[in-house]
CSV table of C-alpha atoms in Angstrom, one decimal:
chain,number,residue,atom,x,y,z
A,1,SER,CA,-4.8,16.7,-31.4
A,2,VAL,CA,-1.1,16.6,-30.7
A,3,SER,CA,-0.7,12.9,-30.8
A,4,VAL,CA,-2.8,9.7,-31.1
A,5,LEU,CA,-2.0,6.5,-29.2
A,6,ASN,CA,-3.6,3.6,-31.0
A,7,GLU,CA,-1.7,0.5,-29.6
A,8,SER,CA,-4.9,-0.8,-28.0
A,9,THR,CA,-7.6,-2.0,-30.2
A,10,CYS,CA,-10.1,-2.2,-27.3
A,11,ALA,CA,-12.0,0.3,-25.2
A,12,VAL,CA,-9.8,2.4,-22.9
A,13,HIS,CA,-11.4,2.4,-19.4
A,14,SER,CA,-8.8,4.5,-17.4
A,15,ILE,CA,-5.9,6.7,-18.1
A,16,ALA,CA,-3.5,8.7,-15.9
A,17,PHE,CA,-0.2,10.6,-16.2
A,18,ALA,CA,2.7,9.7,-13.9
A,19,PRO,CA,3.6,12.2,-11.1
A,20,GLU,CA,5.7,14.9,-12.5
A,21,TYR,CA,8.7,14.2,-10.2
A,22,ILE,CA,9.1,10.6,-11.7
A,23,HIS,CA,9.1,11.3,-15.5
A,24,LEU,CA,6.7,12.1,-18.3
A,25,ALA,CA,4.7,9.0,-18.8
A,26,LEU,CA,1.1,7.9,-19.4
A,27,ALA,CA,-0.7,4.7,-18.3
A,28,ALA,CA,-3.8,3.5,-20.1
A,29,ALA,CA,-6.0,0.5,-18.9
A,30,SER,CA,-7.9,-1.3,-21.7
A,31,SER,CA,-10.8,-3.7,-21.7
A,32,ASP,CA,-8.4,-6.4,-23.0
A,33,GLY,CA,-7.0,-6.7,-19.5
A,34,ARG,CA,-3.8,-4.8,-20.2
A,35,VAL,CA,-2.2,-1.6,-18.9
A,36,ARG,CA,0.1,0.0,-21.4
A,37,PHE,CA,2.6,2.7,-20.7
A,38,TYR,CA,3.7,5.5,-23.1
A,39,SER,CA,6.6,8.0,-23.1
A,40,PRO,CA,7.3,10.8,-25.5
A,41,THR,CA,10.4,10.8,-27.6
A,42,ASP,CA,10.1,14.7,-27.8
A,43,VAL,CA,9.2,16.1,-24.4
A,44,ILE,CA,8.9,19.6,-26.0
A,45,GLY,CA,6.7,19.0,-29.0
A,46,LEU,CA,4.9,15.9,-27.5
A,47,THR,CA,4.0,14.7,-31.0
A,48,ASN,CA,5.6,11.3,-30.9
A,49,TRP,CA,4.8,8.8,-28.1
A,50,THR,CA,6.2,5.3,-27.9
A,51,ALA,CA,5.0,2.3,-25.9
A,52,SER,CA,7.4,1.8,-23.0
A,53,GLY,CA,6.0,-1.3,-21.4
A,54,SER,CA,2.8,-3.0,-20.4
A,55,ILE,CA,1.2,-5.1,-17.6
A,56,GLU,CA,-0.9,-8.1,-18.4
A,57,PHE,CA,-3.4,-7.7,-15.5
A,58,ILE,CA,-5.7,-10.4,-16.8
A,59,PRO,CA,-3.8,-13.4,-18.1
A,60,GLY,CA,-5.3,-14.6,-21.3
A,61,GLY,CA,-7.1,-11.3,-22.0
A,62,ALA,CA,-10.5,-10.0,-21.0
A,63,SER,CA,-13.6,-8.3,-22.5
A,64,ASP,CA,-16.0,-5.5,-21.8
A,65,SER,CA,-18.3,-8.0,-20.1
A,66,ASP,CA,-15.7,-8.7,-17.4
A,67,GLY,CA,-16.0,-5.1,-16.1
A,68,PRO,CA,-13.8,-2.0,-16.4
A,69,LEU,CA,-10.2,-1.6,-15.4
A,70,CYS,CA,-9.0,1.3,-13.2
A,71,LEU,CA,-5.6,2.5,-12.1
A,72,SER,CA,-3.7,5.1,-10.0
A,73,TRP,CA,-0.1,6.0,-9.7
A,74,CYS,CA,1.8,6.2,-6.3
A,75,LYS,CA,2.1,9.9,-5.6
A,76,SER,CA,4.8,9.7,-2.9
A,77,ARG,CA,8.1,11.4,-3.6
A,78,PHE,CA,9.9,9.2,-1.1
A,79,SER,CA,9.2,5.9,-2.8
A,80,THR,CA,12.4,4.3,-4.1
A,81,LYS,CA,10.7,3.0,-7.2
A,82,SER,CA,7.6,3.8,-9.3
A,83,MET,CA,4.4,2.0,-8.3
A,84,ILE,CA,0.9,1.7,-9.7
A,85,VAL,CA,-2.2,0.1,-8.3
A,86,ILE,CA,-4.7,-1.6,-10.7
A,87,GLY,CA,-8.2,-2.9,-9.9
A,88,GLY,CA,-11.2,-4.3,-11.6
A,89,SER,CA,-12.1,-6.5,-14.6
A,90,LYS,CA,-12.3,-10.3,-14.3
A,91,ARG,CA,-12.1,-11.6,-10.6
A,92,ASN,CA,-12.2,-8.0,-9.3
A,93,LYS,CA,-8.8,-8.1,-7.9
A,94,VAL,CA,-6.7,-5.1,-6.7
A,95,LYS,CA,-3.0,-5.4,-7.2
A,96,VAL,CA,0.1,-3.2,-6.7
A,97,TYR,CA,2.9,-3.3,-9.3
A,98,GLN,CA,6.4,-1.9,-9.0
A,99,ARG,CA,8.8,-0.9,-11.8
A,100,ASP,CA,12.3,-2.3,-11.7
A,101,ASN,CA,15.5,-0.8,-13.1
A,102,VAL,CA,15.0,-2.3,-16.5
A,103,GLN,CA,11.5,-0.8,-17.2
A,104,GLN,CA,9.7,-4.0,-16.2
A,105,TRP,CA,6.7,-4.1,-14.0
A,106,ASP,CA,6.4,-6.7,-11.3
A,107,GLU,CA,3.5,-7.6,-9.1
A,108,ILE,CA,4.5,-7.0,-5.5
A,109,TYR,CA,1.2,-7.3,-3.6
A,110,GLN,CA,-2.4,-8.2,-3.9
A,111,LEU,CA,-4.4,-5.6,-1.9
A,112,ASP,CA,-7.8,-7.4,-2.0
A,113,SER,CA,-10.4,-9.2,-4.0
A,114,TYR,CA,-14.1,-8.4,-4.2
A,115,ASP,CA,-17.4,-10.0,-5.2
A,116,ALA,CA,-18.3,-6.8,-7.0
A,117,PHE,CA,-16.7,-4.8,-9.8
A,118,VAL,CA,-14.0,-2.3,-8.8
A,119,LEU,CA,-15.1,0.9,-10.6
A,120,ASP,CA,-12.4,3.3,-9.5
A,121,ILE,CA,-9.3,3.5,-7.3
A,122,ASP,CA,-7.1,6.3,-6.0
A,123,TRP,CA,-3.7,6.4,-4.3
A,124,ALA,CA,-3.5,9.2,-1.7
A,125,PRO,CA,-0.6,11.7,-1.5
A,126,SER,CA,1.8,10.6,1.3
A,127,MET,CA,2.4,14.0,3.0
A,128,GLY,CA,4.9,12.6,5.4
A,129,ARG,CA,2.9,9.6,6.6
A,130,SER,CA,4.7,6.4,7.4
A,131,TYR,CA,2.3,4.5,5.3
A,132,HIS,CA,0.2,4.9,2.1
A,133,LEU,CA,-3.6,5.3,1.8
A,134,ILE,CA,-5.5,3.6,-1.1
A,135,ALA,CA,-9.3,4.0,-1.7
A,136,THR,CA,-11.5,1.8,-3.9
A,137,ALA,CA,-14.9,2.4,-5.3
A,138,CYS,CA,-17.1,-0.7,-5.9
A,139,SER,CA,-20.4,-1.6,-7.6
A,140,ASP,CA,-21.7,-3.0,-4.3
A,141,GLY,CA,-21.9,0.5,-2.8
A,142,HIS,CA,-18.8,0.1,-0.7
A,143,ILE,CA,-15.8,2.4,-0.3
A,144,ARG,CA,-12.9,0.6,1.0
A,145,ILE,CA,-9.8,2.4,2.4
A,146,TYR,CA,-6.5,0.7,3.0
A,147,LYS,CA,-3.2,1.4,4.7
A,148,PHE,CA,-0.3,0.1,2.8
A,149,TRP,CA,3.3,-0.4,3.7
A,150,PRO,CA,5.2,-1.3,0.5
A,151,GLU,CA,8.8,-1.0,1.8
A,152,PRO,CA,10.7,-0.7,5.1
A,153,THR,CA,12.0,2.7,4.3
A,154,HIS,CA,8.6,4.2,5.1
A,155,LEU,CA,8.8,2.6,8.6
A,156,SER,CA,12.4,3.7,9.3
A,157,ALA,CA,11.5,7.4,8.6
A,158,GLU,CA,9.2,7.1,11.8
A,159,LEU,CA,7.0,9.9,10.4
A,160,THR,CA,3.4,9.9,11.5
A,161,ASP,CA,0.3,12.2,11.0
A,162,SER,CA,-1.8,12.8,14.0
A,163,LEU,CA,-4.9,12.9,11.9
A,164,PHE,CA,-4.5,9.2,11.0
A,165,ILE,CA,-3.3,7.7,14.2
A,166,ARG,CA,-5.6,6.0,16.6
A,167,GLU,CA,-4.7,5.9,20.3
A,168,GLY,CA,-2.6,2.9,21.1
A,169,ASP,CA,-1.3,2.5,17.6
A,170,GLU,CA,2.4,1.6,17.4
A,171,PHE,CA,4.5,2.6,14.4
A,172,ASP,CA,7.9,1.5,15.4
A,173,ASN,CA,10.1,-0.6,13.1
A,174,GLU,CA,10.0,-3.7,15.2
A,175,GLU,CA,6.2,-3.9,15.6
A,176,LEU,CA,5.6,-3.5,11.9
A,177,GLY,CA,8.0,-6.2,10.9
A,178,SER,CA,11.1,-4.5,9.5
A,179,ALA,CA,14.4,-6.3,9.5
A,180,PRO,CA,16.0,-6.4,13.0
A,181,HIS,CA,19.0,-4.1,13.7
A,182,VAL,CA,22.3,-5.8,14.1
A,183,GLU,CA,25.3,-3.9,15.5
A,184,ALA,CA,28.5,-4.1,13.4
A,185,ASP,CA,30.9,-4.2,16.4
A,186,ASN,CA,30.0,-7.5,18.1
A,187,GLY,CA,27.4,-9.0,15.6
A,188,GLY,CA,24.6,-8.9,18.2
A,189,TYR,CA,21.9,-6.6,19.5
A,190,SER,CA,22.5,-3.8,21.9
A,191,ASP,CA,20.0,-5.4,24.3
A,192,GLU,CA,21.4,-5.5,27.9
A,193,SER,CA,19.3,-8.6,28.8
A,194,ASP,CA,21.1,-10.5,26.0
A,195,VAL,CA,24.5,-9.4,27.2
A,196,ASP,CA,23.7,-10.4,30.9
A,197,ASP,CA,22.4,-13.9,29.8
A,198,ASP,CA,25.6,-14.5,27.9
A,199,GLU,CA,27.9,-13.4,30.8
A,200,ASP,CA,26.0,-15.5,33.3
A,201,GLY,CA,26.2,-18.5,31.1
A,202,GLU,CA,30.0,-18.1,30.7
A,203,ASP,CA,30.6,-17.8,34.4
A,204,ALA,CA,28.4,-20.8,35.3
A,205,SER,CA,30.0,-23.3,32.9
A,206,ASP,CA,33.4,-24.1,31.4
A,207,GLU,CA,34.6,-23.1,27.9
A,208,GLY,CA,33.4,-26.3,26.3
A,209,SER,CA,29.7,-25.9,27.3
A,210,SER,CA,29.4,-22.1,26.8
A,211,ASP,CA,28.1,-22.3,23.3
A,212,SER,CA,25.3,-24.7,24.1
A,213,ASP,CA,24.2,-22.6,27.1
A,214,SER,CA,24.2,-19.5,25.0
A,215,ASP,CA,21.9,-21.3,22.4
A,216,ASP,CA,19.6,-22.3,25.2
A,217,ASP,CA,19.4,-18.8,26.5
A,218,SER,CA,18.6,-17.4,23.0
A,219,ASP,CA,15.9,-19.9,22.5
A,220,GLY,CA,14.5,-19.2,25.9
A,221,SER,CA,14.3,-15.5,25.3
A,222,THR,CA,12.4,-16.2,22.1
A,223,SER,CA,9.8,-18.4,23.8
A,224,GLU,CA,9.4,-15.9,26.7
A,225,SER,CA,8.6,-13.0,24.4
A,226,GLY,CA,4.9,-13.9,24.4
A,227,ASP,CA,4.8,-13.9,20.6
A,228,ASP,CA,2.2,-16.7,20.4
A,229,ALA,CA,0.1,-15.3,23.1
A,230,ARG,CA,-0.2,-11.8,21.6
A,231,PRO,CA,-3.3,-11.5,19.4
A,232,ASP,CA,-2.7,-10.7,15.7
A,233,ARG,CA,-3.6,-7.3,14.3
A,234,PRO,CA,-5.5,-7.1,11.0
A,235,GLY,CA,-3.2,-7.2,8.0
A,236,ARG,CA,-0.1,-8.2,10.0
A,237,ALA,CA,1.7,-11.5,10.0
A,238,LYS,CA,1.8,-13.4,13.3
A,239,GLY,CA,5.0,-12.7,15.3
A,240,SER,CA,6.5,-10.5,12.6
A,241,GLY,CA,7.2,-7.6,14.9
A,242,LYS,CA,9.3,-9.4,17.5
A,243,LYS,CA,13.1,-9.2,17.6
A,244,SER,CA,15.2,-12.4,17.3
A,245,LYS,CA,18.8,-12.8,18.1
A,246,ALA,CA,21.1,-12.6,15.1
A,247,LYS,CA,22.8,-15.8,13.9
A,248,ASP,CA,26.0,-16.2,12.0
A,249,ASP,CA,24.2,-17.8,9.1
A,250,GLY,CA,22.4,-14.6,8.1
A,251,SER,CA,18.9,-15.9,8.9
A,252,ALA,CA,18.0,-12.6,10.7
A,253,GLY,CA,18.1,-10.6,7.3
A,254,LYS,CA,14.7,-11.8,5.9
A,255,ALA,CA,13.2,-10.1,2.9
A,256,TRP,CA,10.7,-7.4,3.4
A,257,VAL,CA,7.1,-8.4,2.7
A,258,PRO,CA,4.6,-5.5,1.9
A,259,ARG,CA,1.6,-5.3,4.2
A,260,SER,CA,-1.8,-3.7,4.1
A,261,GLU,CA,-4.7,-3.2,6.5
A,262,LEU,CA,-8.3,-2.4,5.8
A,263,VAL,CA,-9.1,0.7,7.9
A,264,GLY,CA,-12.4,1.9,6.4
A,265,ASP,CA,-15.3,0.1,4.8
A,266,LEU,CA,-17.9,2.8,4.0
A,267,ILE,CA,-21.4,1.8,2.7
A,268,VAL,CA,-23.6,4.4,1.0
A,269,ASP,CA,-26.3,2.0,-0.4
A,270,PRO,CA,-25.7,-1.6,-1.5
A,271,GLN,CA,-27.9,-0.8,-4.6
A,272,VAL,CA,-26.1,2.3,-5.6
A,273,PRO,CA,-22.6,1.8,-7.2
A,274,ILE,CA,-19.8,4.1,-6.3
A,275,ARG,CA,-18.3,5.5,-9.6
A,276,ARG,CA,-15.4,7.7,-8.5
A,277,VAL,CA,-13.2,8.3,-5.4
A,278,ARG,CA,-10.6,11.0,-5.2
A,279,TRP,CA,-8.2,12.2,-2.4
A,280,ASN,CA,-7.5,15.9,-1.7
A,281,SER,CA,-4.0,17.3,-2.1
A,282,THR,CA,-3.0,16.3,1.4
A,283,GLY,CA,-4.7,12.9,1.5
A,284,THR,CA,-6.8,13.8,4.5
A,285,LEU,CA,-10.2,14.1,2.7
A,286,LEU,CA,-11.8,11.6,0.4
A,287,VAL,CA,-14.6,12.6,-2.1
A,288,SER,CA,-16.9,10.0,-3.7
A,289,SER,CA,-19.6,10.1,-6.3
A,290,SER,CA,-22.3,7.5,-6.9
A,291,ASP,CA,-25.2,6.7,-9.1
A,292,ASP,CA,-27.7,8.6,-6.9
A,293,GLY,CA,-26.2,11.9,-8.1
A,294,VAL,CA,-24.6,12.7,-4.8
A,295,ALA,CA,-20.9,13.7,-4.1
A,296,ARG,CA,-19.9,12.9,-0.5
A,297,MET,CA,-16.9,14.0,1.5
A,298,TRP,CA,-15.4,11.5,4.1
A,299,LYS,CA,-12.9,12.2,6.9
A,300,MET,CA,-11.4,10.1,9.6
A,301,SER,CA,-12.2,11.2,13.1
A,302,VAL,CA,-9.7,11.2,16.0
A,303,ASN,CA,-10.9,7.7,17.2
A,304,GLY,CA,-10.0,6.2,13.9
A,305,THR,CA,-13.5,5.8,12.3
A,306,TRP,CA,-14.4,7.3,9.0
A,307,ARG,CA,-17.6,9.4,8.7
A,308,GLU,CA,-19.5,11.5,6.1
A,309,ILE,CA,-19.0,15.1,6.7
A,310,ALA,CA,-20.9,16.5,3.7
A,311,ALA,CA,-23.2,15.5,0.9
A,312,ILE,CA,-23.5,17.7,-2.3
A,313,THR,CA,-26.2,17.4,-4.9
A,314,ALA,CA,-27.2,19.6,-7.8
A,315,GLU,CA,-30.1,21.1,-5.6
A,316,LYS,CA,-28.6,21.6,-2.2
A,317,SER,CA,-25.7,20.2,0.0
A,318,SER,CA,-26.1,18.8,3.5
A,319,ALA,CA,-23.7,21.4,4.8
A,320,GLU,CA,-26.0,24.2,3.7
A,321,ALA,CA,-29.0,22.5,5.2
């Protein structure tokens, strides 16, 4: 062996190298509820590795009876910061963590929580999509697939993949809740209806009442947007996609909140745990393996539903049959 990493005194359940374009690093999830990160001091010889940080996924620690821990790095080259998703163990939660500039890992989002053990998890390559895909394998026979929007930069790119878009889906910045665009010249939106309302209010009233009329107009435009009447979409905050008029107090610049949406819940057999899930190099095919000895391939159809396209066993595959 080149090097031995023995900081963890418990069983190591999952281990993964960081994507090569980030830096040379290794993450290891142990049964004590911690994920430890290692970096080499000599990137040529790789004989000496040091601990470069850790995540206490289970506060207070855990044990083998609480179930395994699994992890997967974010594989997107366009992410501004390194991210990792961790699942399993006590309470069976799936959480996303992000590394800041001082090598600290902060929890930014809880993807989901299950009644069964999370046995494996995999973060798909982005391949130009405006969102991420994360798949989980559970002991209840379910494979769950999520869309994940961690930051508004993925939305502003306006990049979409026709293989993963259902008819009628909207991927513009306003609908998905990014911060509204404010023009630097006049401090307001380039919306002709807003300009017309302000001009009408100024002509119909004197200088002393123009401000109050303008406020009434802005409030009226918000109530007429139909925000409360529009049904909410899964994984989307109510009214988050609507545009509101900018104020001088800076209330329009709200902090971005990560979002997710469950887009696939695949059931093989409730009595057969799913042990592994892995995406292909483009993030368009998902392969799963379960305790029945079958490896299955899953693909999303043009109408947005996921279906099994092949099942492979040691004897014969369904594609050959």
